[in-house]
């Protein structure tokens, strides 16, 4: 088989044989009734995208054990999904490794064409993919659709970048030699993704990996595996060859063991992880044994600074978008608001008014909802703990402050004033709809507070002073800076942090480099 894969003369026919679609039963998966302000009704997801098995080597794989995926809005069970373990993880790695020789030999143009087909299918199925996200993640359907478009854009982008992995020719130190630099795929990449963007966090990594010529094993978050499996279905339909894209969903109980396999198996060359800093450190420890390539997007603790020179109305609009998107459950959402004393009171008043006017808590499937549920009980409890701690130390609740009557995982968008740096909400990432406001006096004070964290993913500030804009943008210790902007993620831009917020960059022209190795070739004897 290896000899056949190496032959250019049979490559085209081989690729077509690998592009086979697997037979599947013609049944849909009916999801339980979901409570809604408009009444009760069954939510039927399309049979073509609702999958609950693992996907290994181009085949849907059933396993003996399953685990439940629940709607965070109601707690209802959405599906029982295959609980893959160590054996399935090793099988997926082996399938990816075996497929790697053929995939890396496919021309960059052909790889790009397949990624483009996958993109086209995502766009054709965008409404159904968005419904899956809202069902398992809870975010409003409009936000979920936005995520799908964002997610698909990474496949489109890296379909084009596949042909731009340029090497180099270096002037030689000797006249009878030529020096070349090649870029080659690192090999099998293990992709471990979070629940807050269950589609986009996959394509941002996988698009780059496949474009580079790598194969992948995806371990999605246990709360949101259905989106990853829907992507597998579409990848299969697009003709992504068997073994190139593998998905092994697993329960929280299996996650540690599966993660360890992915980080220690010698056939895996690369780890890409998005999640907490604590988990990232564990994975780094595991990966060190075989010295794997690693890229990580870890915890954030984003500051949002509003200087006296800022346009307050624009700052409030940016604050609302930055803080409350996905109910505050994004790695780049603002966690600490620092407002200069000259405009502090006006900002807090207008921010509170905007929260009350613009935000609506409800089921993600209900029209008009802007704030869905938090992902689970633990997330709600952390928000409550941060509020209780702040209030006990003198903070004031301007609006919100408690669970919403809609359901146990729903929380009121909350604004706190009189916040100090000794409070938990300014020391830890809340990951919920809580906006604590700290009053500051000088630019130096604001920068000292903003840079005091041991993480540095994103930071934001509002100012109309050009000199101040340059000073603060250069001095903020973060990987991404929004100047007079509250949302800045885009496929064209490098996404990543500094300090303990991670390693490497995703998206942009730099993202594909995370999956490529440089090879120096010295071509001698040319006299």
Coordinates of C-alpha atoms in Angstrom, one line a residue:
X1 CA 0.0 0.0 0.0
X2 CA 2.8 2.4 0.9
X3 CA 4.4 1.8 -2.5
X4 CA 1.2 2.6 -4.3
X5 CA 0.8 5.8 -2.3
X6 CA 4.2 6.9 -3.3
X7 CA 3.5 6.6 -7.0
X8 CA 2.5 9.7 -8.8
X9 CA 1.0 7.7 -11.7
X10 CA -1.6 6.2 -9.5
X11 CA -2.2 9.1 -7.1
X12 CA -5.3 10.4 -8.8
X13 CA -7.1 7.0 -8.8
X14 CA -5.9 6.4 -5.2
X15 CA -7.3 9.7 -4.0
X16 CA -10.7 8.9 -5.6
X17 CA -10.7 5.5 -3.9
X18 CA -10.0 7.2 -0.6
X19 CA -12.8 9.7 -1.1
X20 CA -15.5 7.1 -0.7
X21 CA -18.6 7.9 1.3
X22 CA -19.5 5.5 4.0
X23 CA -23.0 4.0 4.0
X24 CA -25.2 5.2 6.7
X25 CA -28.7 4.4 8.0
X26 CA -31.5 6.7 6.8
X27 CA -32.7 7.8 10.2
X28 CA -32.8 11.1 12.0
X29 CA -32.2 11.8 15.6
X30 CA -35.2 13.2 17.5
X31 CA -34.3 15.5 20.3
X32 CA -36.5 15.8 23.4
X33 CA -39.0 18.6 23.7
X34 CA -37.5 21.9 24.7
X35 CA -39.2 24.4 26.9
X36 CA -39.9 27.6 25.1
X37 CA -41.7 30.8 25.7
X38 CA -43.7 30.0 22.6
X39 CA -44.7 26.6 23.9
X40 CA -43.4 23.0 23.9
X41 CA -42.4 21.3 20.7
X42 CA -40.0 18.6 19.6
X43 CA -36.8 19.9 18.0
X44 CA -35.9 17.7 15.1
X45 CA -32.3 18.0 13.8
X46 CA -31.6 16.8 10.3
X47 CA -30.8 13.2 9.9
X48 CA -27.8 14.0 7.6
X49 CA -26.0 15.8 10.4
X50 CA -27.1 14.2 13.7
X51 CA -24.5 11.7 14.5
X52 CA -23.6 10.1 17.8
X53 CA -20.8 7.6 17.0
X54 CA -17.1 8.2 16.9
X55 CA -15.6 8.8 13.5
X56 CA -12.4 6.9 12.9
X57 CA -10.7 6.0 9.6
X58 CA -13.6 7.2 7.5
X59 CA -16.1 5.0 9.4
X60 CA -18.7 5.7 12.1
X61 CA -17.7 3.7 15.1
X62 CA -20.1 2.5 17.9
X63 CA -18.7 1.7 21.3
X64 CA -20.2 -0.2 24.2
X65 CA -20.5 2.9 26.5
X66 CA -22.3 6.2 25.9
X67 CA -22.7 9.4 27.7
X68 CA -25.5 12.0 27.6
X69 CA -25.3 15.4 26.0
X70 CA -27.8 17.8 27.6
X71 CA -29.5 21.0 26.6
X72 CA -28.1 23.6 29.1
X73 CA -31.3 25.6 28.8
X74 CA -33.6 22.8 30.1
X75 CA -31.3 20.0 31.3
X76 CA -33.1 17.7 28.9
X77 CA -31.0 14.9 27.3
X78 CA -30.3 15.6 23.7
X79 CA -28.5 12.4 22.7
X80 CA -26.4 9.5 23.9
X81 CA -23.0 9.8 22.3
X82 CA -20.2 7.2 22.0
X83 CA -17.9 7.3 25.0
X84 CA -14.6 6.6 23.3
X85 CA -11.7 5.5 25.5
X86 CA -8.1 4.7 25.3
X87 CA -8.6 1.9 22.6
X88 CA -10.5 4.2 20.3
X89 CA -8.0 7.0 20.8
X90 CA -5.1 4.8 19.8
X91 CA -7.1 3.5 16.8
X92 CA -7.8 7.0 15.7
X93 CA -4.2 8.0 16.0
X94 CA -3.2 4.9 14.0
X95 CA -5.8 5.7 11.3
X96 CA -4.5 9.3 11.1
X97 CA -0.9 8.1 10.8
X98 CA -1.7 5.6 8.1
X99 CA -3.6 8.2 6.1
X100 CA -0.8 10.7 6.5
X101 CA 1.5 9.4 3.7
X102 CA -1.2 9.7 1.1
X103 CA -2.6 13.1 2.4
X104 CA 0.8 14.7 2.5
X105 CA 1.5 13.6 -1.1
X106 CA -1.7 15.2 -2.4
X107 CA -0.9 18.5 -4.1
X108 CA -1.6 21.7 -2.2
X109 CA -4.1 22.6 -4.9
X110 CA -6.0 19.4 -4.4
X111 CA -6.0 19.8 -0.6
X112 CA -7.3 23.3 -1.0
X113 CA -10.1 22.1 -3.3
X114 CA -11.3 19.6 -0.8
X115 CA -11.2 22.2 2.0
X116 CA -13.2 24.5 -0.2
X117 CA -15.8 21.8 -0.8
X118 CA -16.1 21.3 3.0
X119 CA -16.6 25.0 3.3
X120 CA -19.3 25.0 0.6
X121 CA -21.2 22.2 2.5
X122 CA -20.9 24.2 5.8
X123 CA -22.5 27.2 4.1
X124 CA -25.2 25.0 2.5
X125 CA -26.0 23.6 5.9
X126 CA -25.4 26.7 8.0
X127 CA -28.9 26.8 9.6
X128 CA -28.8 23.2 10.7
X129 CA -25.3 23.5 12.0
X130 CA -26.4 26.6 14.0
X131 CA -29.3 24.6 15.5
X132 CA -27.0 22.0 16.7
X133 CA -24.8 24.6 18.4
X134 CA -27.8 26.2 20.1
X135 CA -29.1 22.9 21.2
X136 CA -25.9 21.7 22.9
X137 CA -24.3 25.0 23.9
X138 CA -27.3 27.2 24.5
X139 CA -26.1 30.4 22.7
X140 CA -28.8 32.3 20.9
X141 CA -29.5 31.0 17.4
X142 CA -28.3 34.3 15.8
X143 CA -25.0 34.0 17.5
X144 CA -24.8 30.3 16.6
X145 CA -25.3 31.2 12.9
X146 CA -22.5 33.8 13.3
X147 CA -20.2 31.1 14.7
X148 CA -20.9 28.8 11.7
X149 CA -20.0 31.5 9.2
X150 CA -16.9 32.3 11.2
X151 CA -16.1 28.6 11.5
X152 CA -16.5 28.0 7.8
X153 CA -14.3 31.0 6.9
X154 CA -11.3 29.2 8.3
X155 CA -11.8 26.4 5.9
X156 CA -12.1 28.9 3.1
X157 CA -9.0 30.8 4.3
X158 CA -6.8 27.8 4.6
X159 CA -8.0 26.3 1.4
X160 CA -6.3 29.3 -0.2
X161 CA -3.3 29.3 2.1
X162 CA -2.5 25.7 1.2
X163 CA -0.7 26.8 -1.9
X164 CA 1.3 29.5 0.0
X165 CA 3.5 27.5 2.2
X166 CA 6.5 28.9 0.4
X167 CA 10.0 27.6 1.1
X168 CA 13.2 29.6 0.5
X169 CA 16.5 29.6 -1.4
X170 CA 19.4 31.1 0.6
X171 CA 22.6 32.4 -1.0
X172 CA 25.3 29.8 -0.5
X173 CA 28.5 30.1 1.4
X174 CA 30.2 28.0 -1.3
X175 CA 30.0 28.3 -5.1
X176 CA 29.4 24.5 -5.6
X177 CA 26.5 24.3 -3.3
X178 CA 22.9 25.5 -3.1
X179 CA 20.9 26.0 0.1
X180 CA 17.2 25.3 0.1
X181 CA 14.5 25.5 2.8
X182 CA 11.5 23.2 2.5
X183 CA 8.3 23.3 4.5
X184 CA 6.8 19.9 5.3
X185 CA 3.8 18.8 7.4
X186 CA 4.6 17.8 11.0
X187 CA 2.4 14.7 10.9
X188 CA -0.5 13.6 13.0
X189 CA -2.0 16.5 15.0
X190 CA -4.2 15.9 18.1
X191 CA -6.8 18.6 18.3
X192 CA -8.5 19.2 21.7
X193 CA -11.2 21.8 21.7
X194 CA -13.6 23.6 24.2
X195 CA -17.4 23.8 24.4
X196 CA -17.8 27.6 24.0
X197 CA -17.2 27.7 20.3
X198 CA -17.8 24.0 19.4
X199 CA -17.4 24.5 15.6
X200 CA -15.0 27.4 15.1
X201 CA -12.4 26.1 17.5
X202 CA -12.2 22.9 15.4
X203 CA -12.0 24.5 11.9
X204 CA -9.5 27.1 13.0
X205 CA -7.1 24.3 13.9
X206 CA -8.1 21.6 11.5
X207 CA -8.3 23.9 8.5
X208 CA -4.6 24.9 9.0
X209 CA -3.5 21.3 9.7
X210 CA -5.2 19.8 6.6
X211 CA -4.0 22.6 4.4
X212 CA -0.4 21.9 5.6
X213 CA -0.8 18.2 4.8
X214 CA -1.3 16.9 8.3
X215 CA -4.0 14.5 9.5
X216 CA -5.9 15.0 12.7
X217 CA -7.6 13.4 15.6
X218 CA -10.2 15.7 17.2
X219 CA -11.3 15.3 20.8
X220 CA -14.2 17.7 21.3
X221 CA -15.5 18.9 24.7
X222 CA -17.8 16.5 26.4
X223 CA -20.6 19.1 26.6
X224 CA -20.6 19.8 22.9
X225 CA -19.6 16.8 20.8
X226 CA -22.5 17.0 18.3
X227 CA -21.0 19.9 16.4
X228 CA -17.7 18.1 15.9
X229 CA -19.5 15.0 14.6
X230 CA -21.7 17.1 12.2
X231 CA -18.4 18.5 10.8
X232 CA -17.2 14.9 10.4
X233 CA -20.3 14.1 8.4
X234 CA -19.8 17.1 6.1
X235 CA -16.0 16.3 5.8
X236 CA -17.0 12.9 4.6
X237 CA -19.5 14.3 2.1
X238 CA -16.8 16.7 0.9
X239 CA -14.5 13.8 0.1
X240 CA -11.9 14.4 2.8
X241 CA -10.1 11.0 2.6
X242 CA -10.6 8.3 5.2
X243 CA -8.3 8.8 8.3
X244 CA -7.5 12.4 7.6
X245 CA -10.2 13.8 9.9
X246 CA -11.1 11.6 13.0
X247 CA -13.3 12.4 15.9
X248 CA -13.3 10.7 19.3
X249 CA -16.0 12.1 21.6
X250 CA -15.7 11.0 25.2
X251 CA -17.2 11.7 28.6
X252 CA -15.6 13.8 31.4
X253 CA -14.7 10.5 33.1
X254 CA -12.7 9.4 30.1
X255 CA -11.2 12.8 29.1
X256 CA -8.0 12.6 31.2
X257 CA -7.1 9.1 29.9
X258 CA -7.9 10.0 26.3
X259 CA -6.0 13.3 26.6
X260 CA -3.0 11.5 27.9
X261 CA -3.0 9.1 25.0
X262 CA -3.1 11.9 22.5
X263 CA -0.2 13.7 24.2
X264 CA 2.0 10.6 24.7
X265 CA 1.4 8.4 21.7
X266 CA 4.7 8.5 19.7
X267 CA 2.7 8.6 16.4
X268 CA 1.3 12.0 17.3
X269 CA 3.6 14.8 16.3
X270 CA 1.6 17.9 17.3
X271 CA -0.8 19.0 20.0
X272 CA -3.2 21.9 19.6
X273 CA -5.4 22.7 22.6
X274 CA -7.8 25.4 23.6
X275 CA -9.0 25.5 27.2
X276 CA -7.9 26.4 30.7
X277 CA -4.4 27.2 31.7
X278 CA -4.4 24.5 34.3
X279 CA -5.3 21.8 31.8
X280 CA -2.9 23.2 29.3
X281 CA 0.0 22.7 31.8
X282 CA -1.0 19.1 32.3
X283 CA -1.0 18.5 28.6
X284 CA 2.4 20.2 28.2
X285 CA 3.8 17.9 30.9
X286 CA 2.5 14.8 29.0
X287 CA 3.7 16.1 25.6
X288 CA 7.2 16.8 27.0
X289 CA 8.0 13.1 27.1
X290 CA 8.1 12.8 23.3
X291 CA 8.9 16.5 22.7
X292 CA 5.9 17.2 20.6
X293 CA 5.1 20.4 18.8
X294 CA 2.6 22.3 20.9
X295 CA 0.3 25.2 20.3
X296 CA -2.2 26.4 23.0
X297 CA -4.8 29.1 23.5
X298 CA -5.3 29.1 27.2
X299 CA -7.1 31.3 29.8
X300 CA -7.7 35.0 29.5
X301 CA -8.4 37.8 31.9
X302 CA -9.0 40.7 29.5
X303 CA -8.9 44.3 30.7
X304 CA -11.1 46.9 29.2
X305 CA -9.7 50.4 29.9
X306 CA -11.8 53.5 29.3
X307 CA -9.8 56.7 29.5
X308 CA -11.2 60.2 30.1
X309 CA -10.6 61.1 26.4
X310 CA -12.8 58.2 25.2
X311 CA -16.2 58.6 23.5
X312 CA -18.3 57.2 26.3
X313 CA -21.2 56.1 24.1
X314 CA -18.9 54.1 21.8
X315 CA -17.1 52.7 24.8
X316 CA -20.4 51.4 26.3
X317 CA -21.3 49.8 23.0
X318 CA -18.0 48.1 22.8
X319 CA -18.2 47.0 26.4
X320 CA -21.6 45.4 25.9
X321 CA -20.4 43.5 22.9
X322 CA -17.1 42.4 24.5
X323 CA -18.6 41.3 27.8
X324 CA -21.9 39.7 27.1
X325 CA -21.4 37.8 23.8
X326 CA -22.2 34.1 24.5
X327 CA -23.2 35.2 28.0
X328 CA -19.6 36.1 28.8
X329 CA -18.4 32.7 28.0
X330 CA -15.6 33.6 25.6
X331 CA -11.8 33.5 26.2
X332 CA -11.4 37.0 24.9
X333 CA -14.4 38.6 26.6
X334 CA -13.7 41.4 29.1
X335 CA -13.2 40.3 32.6
X336 CA -12.1 43.6 34.2
X337 CA -13.4 47.1 33.4
X338 CA -11.0 49.9 34.3
X339 CA -12.6 53.4 34.0
X340 CA -10.9 56.7 34.6
X341 CA -12.4 58.8 37.4
X342 CA -13.4 61.7 35.2
X343 CA -16.0 59.6 33.2
X344 CA -16.5 56.7 35.6
X345 CA -19.9 57.7 36.8
X346 CA -21.2 58.5 33.4
X347 CA -19.9 55.2 32.0
X348 CA -21.4 53.1 34.7
X349 CA -24.8 54.8 34.4
X350 CA -24.9 54.4 30.6
X351 CA -23.6 50.9 30.8
X352 CA -26.3 49.9 33.2
X353 CA -29.0 51.5 31.0
X354 CA -27.6 49.6 27.9
X355 CA -27.6 46.3 29.7
X356 CA -31.3 46.7 30.7
X357 CA -32.3 47.9 27.3
X358 CA -30.3 45.7 24.9
X359 CA -30.0 42.3 26.7
X360 CA -32.7 39.7 26.9
X361 CA -32.3 36.4 28.8
X362 CA -34.0 33.4 27.3
X363 CA -33.9 30.2 25.4
X364 CA -31.5 30.4 22.5
X365 CA -34.2 29.2 20.1
X366 CA -36.5 32.0 21.1
X367 CA -36.5 35.1 18.8
X368 CA -35.0 38.1 20.5
X369 CA -32.9 36.3 23.0
X370 CA -29.4 37.7 23.4
X371 CA -28.4 35.9 26.6
X372 CA -28.7 32.1 26.7
X373 CA -27.9 29.8 29.6
X374 CA -24.4 29.2 31.1
X375 CA -23.1 25.8 30.1
X376 CA -23.7 24.0 33.5
X377 CA -24.2 24.4 37.2
X378 CA -20.5 24.9 37.9
X379 CA -20.4 27.9 35.6
X380 CA -23.3 29.5 37.4
X381 CA -21.8 28.7 40.8
X382 CA -18.6 30.5 39.9
X383 CA -20.4 33.6 38.9
X384 CA -22.3 33.6 42.2
X385 CA -19.1 33.0 44.1
X386 CA -17.4 36.0 42.4
X387 CA -20.4 38.3 43.1
X388 CA -20.7 37.2 46.7
X389 CA -17.0 37.8 47.3
X390 CA -17.1 41.2 45.7
X391 CA -20.2 42.3 47.6
X392 CA -18.7 41.1 50.9
X393 CA -15.7 43.4 50.3
X394 CA -17.8 46.5 49.5
X395 CA -18.8 46.2 45.8
X396 CA -22.2 47.5 44.8
X397 CA -24.6 45.6 42.5
X398 CA -25.8 48.2 39.9
X399 CA -27.9 45.7 38.0
X400 CA -28.5 41.9 37.9
X401 CA -26.7 39.9 40.6
X402 CA -28.7 36.6 40.7
X403 CA -29.9 33.6 38.8
X404 CA -32.6 34.4 36.3
X405 CA -36.1 33.0 36.8
X406 CA -35.9 31.4 33.3
X407 CA -34.0 28.4 34.6
X408 CA -31.2 27.2 36.9
X409 CA -28.4 27.8 34.3
X410 CA -29.6 31.3 33.4
X411 CA -28.0 34.3 35.1
X412 CA -28.9 37.9 35.0
X413 CA -26.4 40.2 33.2
X414 CA -24.6 41.8 36.1
X415 CA -22.8 45.1 36.6
X416 CA -20.7 45.8 39.7
X417 CA -19.2 49.1 40.8
X418 CA -16.9 50.0 43.7
X419 CA -14.7 47.1 42.7
X420 CA -11.2 46.7 44.0
X421 CA -8.2 44.5 42.9
X422 CA -8.5 42.4 46.0
X423 CA -11.7 40.8 44.8
X424 CA -11.9 37.4 43.2
X425 CA -13.6 38.7 40.0
X426 CA -10.5 40.8 39.3
X427 CA -8.1 38.0 40.0
X428 CA -9.8 35.1 38.2
X429 CA -11.5 34.6 34.9
X430 CA -15.2 34.6 35.6
X431 CA -16.4 33.2 32.3
X432 CA -19.9 34.5 32.8
X433 CA -22.1 37.6 32.5
X434 CA -20.4 39.6 35.2
X435 CA -18.9 43.1 34.6
X436 CA -16.9 44.5 37.5
X437 CA -15.8 48.1 37.2
X438 CA -12.7 49.5 38.8
X439 CA -12.1 53.3 39.1
X440 CA -8.6 54.5 38.3
X441 CA -6.8 57.8 38.3
X442 CA -3.8 57.7 35.9
X443 CA -2.7 55.8 32.8
X444 CA 0.2 54.3 34.7
X445 CA -2.2 52.9 37.4
X446 CA -4.4 51.4 34.7
X447 CA -1.5 49.7 33.0
X448 CA -0.2 48.4 36.2
X449 CA -3.6 46.8 37.0
X450 CA -4.1 45.5 33.5
X451 CA -0.6 43.9 33.3
X452 CA -0.7 42.4 36.8
X453 CA -2.2 39.2 35.6
X454 CA -0.1 36.1 34.8
X455 CA -2.1 35.7 31.6
X456 CA -2.3 37.9 28.5
X457 CA -4.7 36.9 25.8
X458 CA -6.7 40.0 24.8
X459 CA -7.0 43.6 26.0
X460 CA -9.2 46.5 25.0
X461 CA -9.1 50.3 25.6
X462 CA -10.9 53.4 24.5
X463 CA -9.2 56.7 23.9
X464 CA -9.2 59.6 21.4
X465 CA -5.6 60.7 22.3
X466 CA -3.3 59.4 19.5
X467 CA -0.1 59.5 21.6
X468 CA -1.9 57.6 24.4
X469 CA -3.2 55.0 21.9
X470 CA 0.3 54.2 20.8
X471 CA 1.7 54.1 24.3
X472 CA -1.0 51.8 25.7
X473 CA -1.2 49.5 22.7
X474 CA 2.5 48.9 22.9
X475 CA 2.6 48.5 26.7
X476 CA -0.4 46.2 27.3
X477 CA 1.0 42.7 27.9
X478 CA -1.5 40.8 25.8
X479 CA -1.4 39.0 22.4
X480 CA -4.3 41.0 20.9
X481 CA -5.3 44.6 21.4
X482 CA -8.6 46.2 20.5
X483 CA -8.3 50.0 20.2
X484 CA -11.8 51.5 20.3
X485 CA -13.2 48.1 19.3
X486 CA -14.9 45.5 21.5
X487 CA -14.8 42.6 19.1
X488 CA -11.7 41.9 17.0
X489 CA -11.5 38.2 16.0
X490 CA -11.2 37.6 12.3
X491 CA -9.9 34.9 10.1
X492 CA -7.2 37.1 8.6
X493 CA -5.7 38.0 12.0
X494 CA -3.3 36.0 14.3
X495 CA -5.1 34.8 17.4
X496 CA -3.2 34.0 20.5
X497 CA -1.7 35.2 23.8
X498 CA 1.4 35.8 25.8
X499 CA 2.5 34.8 29.3
X500 CA 0.4 31.9 30.5
X501 CA -2.3 32.5 27.9
X502 CA -0.6 30.1 25.6
X503 CA 1.8 29.3 22.8
X504 CA 1.6 29.9 19.1
X505 CA -1.0 31.6 16.9
X506 CA -4.1 30.5 15.0
X507 CA -5.8 31.9 11.9
X508 CA -4.1 34.4 9.6
X509 CA -1.1 33.6 7.3
X510 CA 0.8 32.6 10.5
X511 CA -1.6 29.8 11.6
X512 CA -0.5 27.2 9.0
X513 CA 3.1 27.5 10.3
X514 CA 2.1 25.8 13.5
X515 CA 1.7 22.6 11.4
X516 CA 4.8 22.8 9.3
X517 CA 8.5 21.9 9.9
X518 CA 11.4 23.6 8.2
X519 CA 13.9 21.3 6.4
X520 CA 17.3 22.6 5.3
X521 CA 18.6 21.0 2.2
X522 CA 22.3 21.5 1.1
X523 CA 22.7 20.5 -2.5
X524 CA 26.4 20.0 -3.2
X525 CA 28.7 18.9 -6.0
X526 CA 27.5 21.5 -8.5
X527 CA 30.9 22.5 -10.0

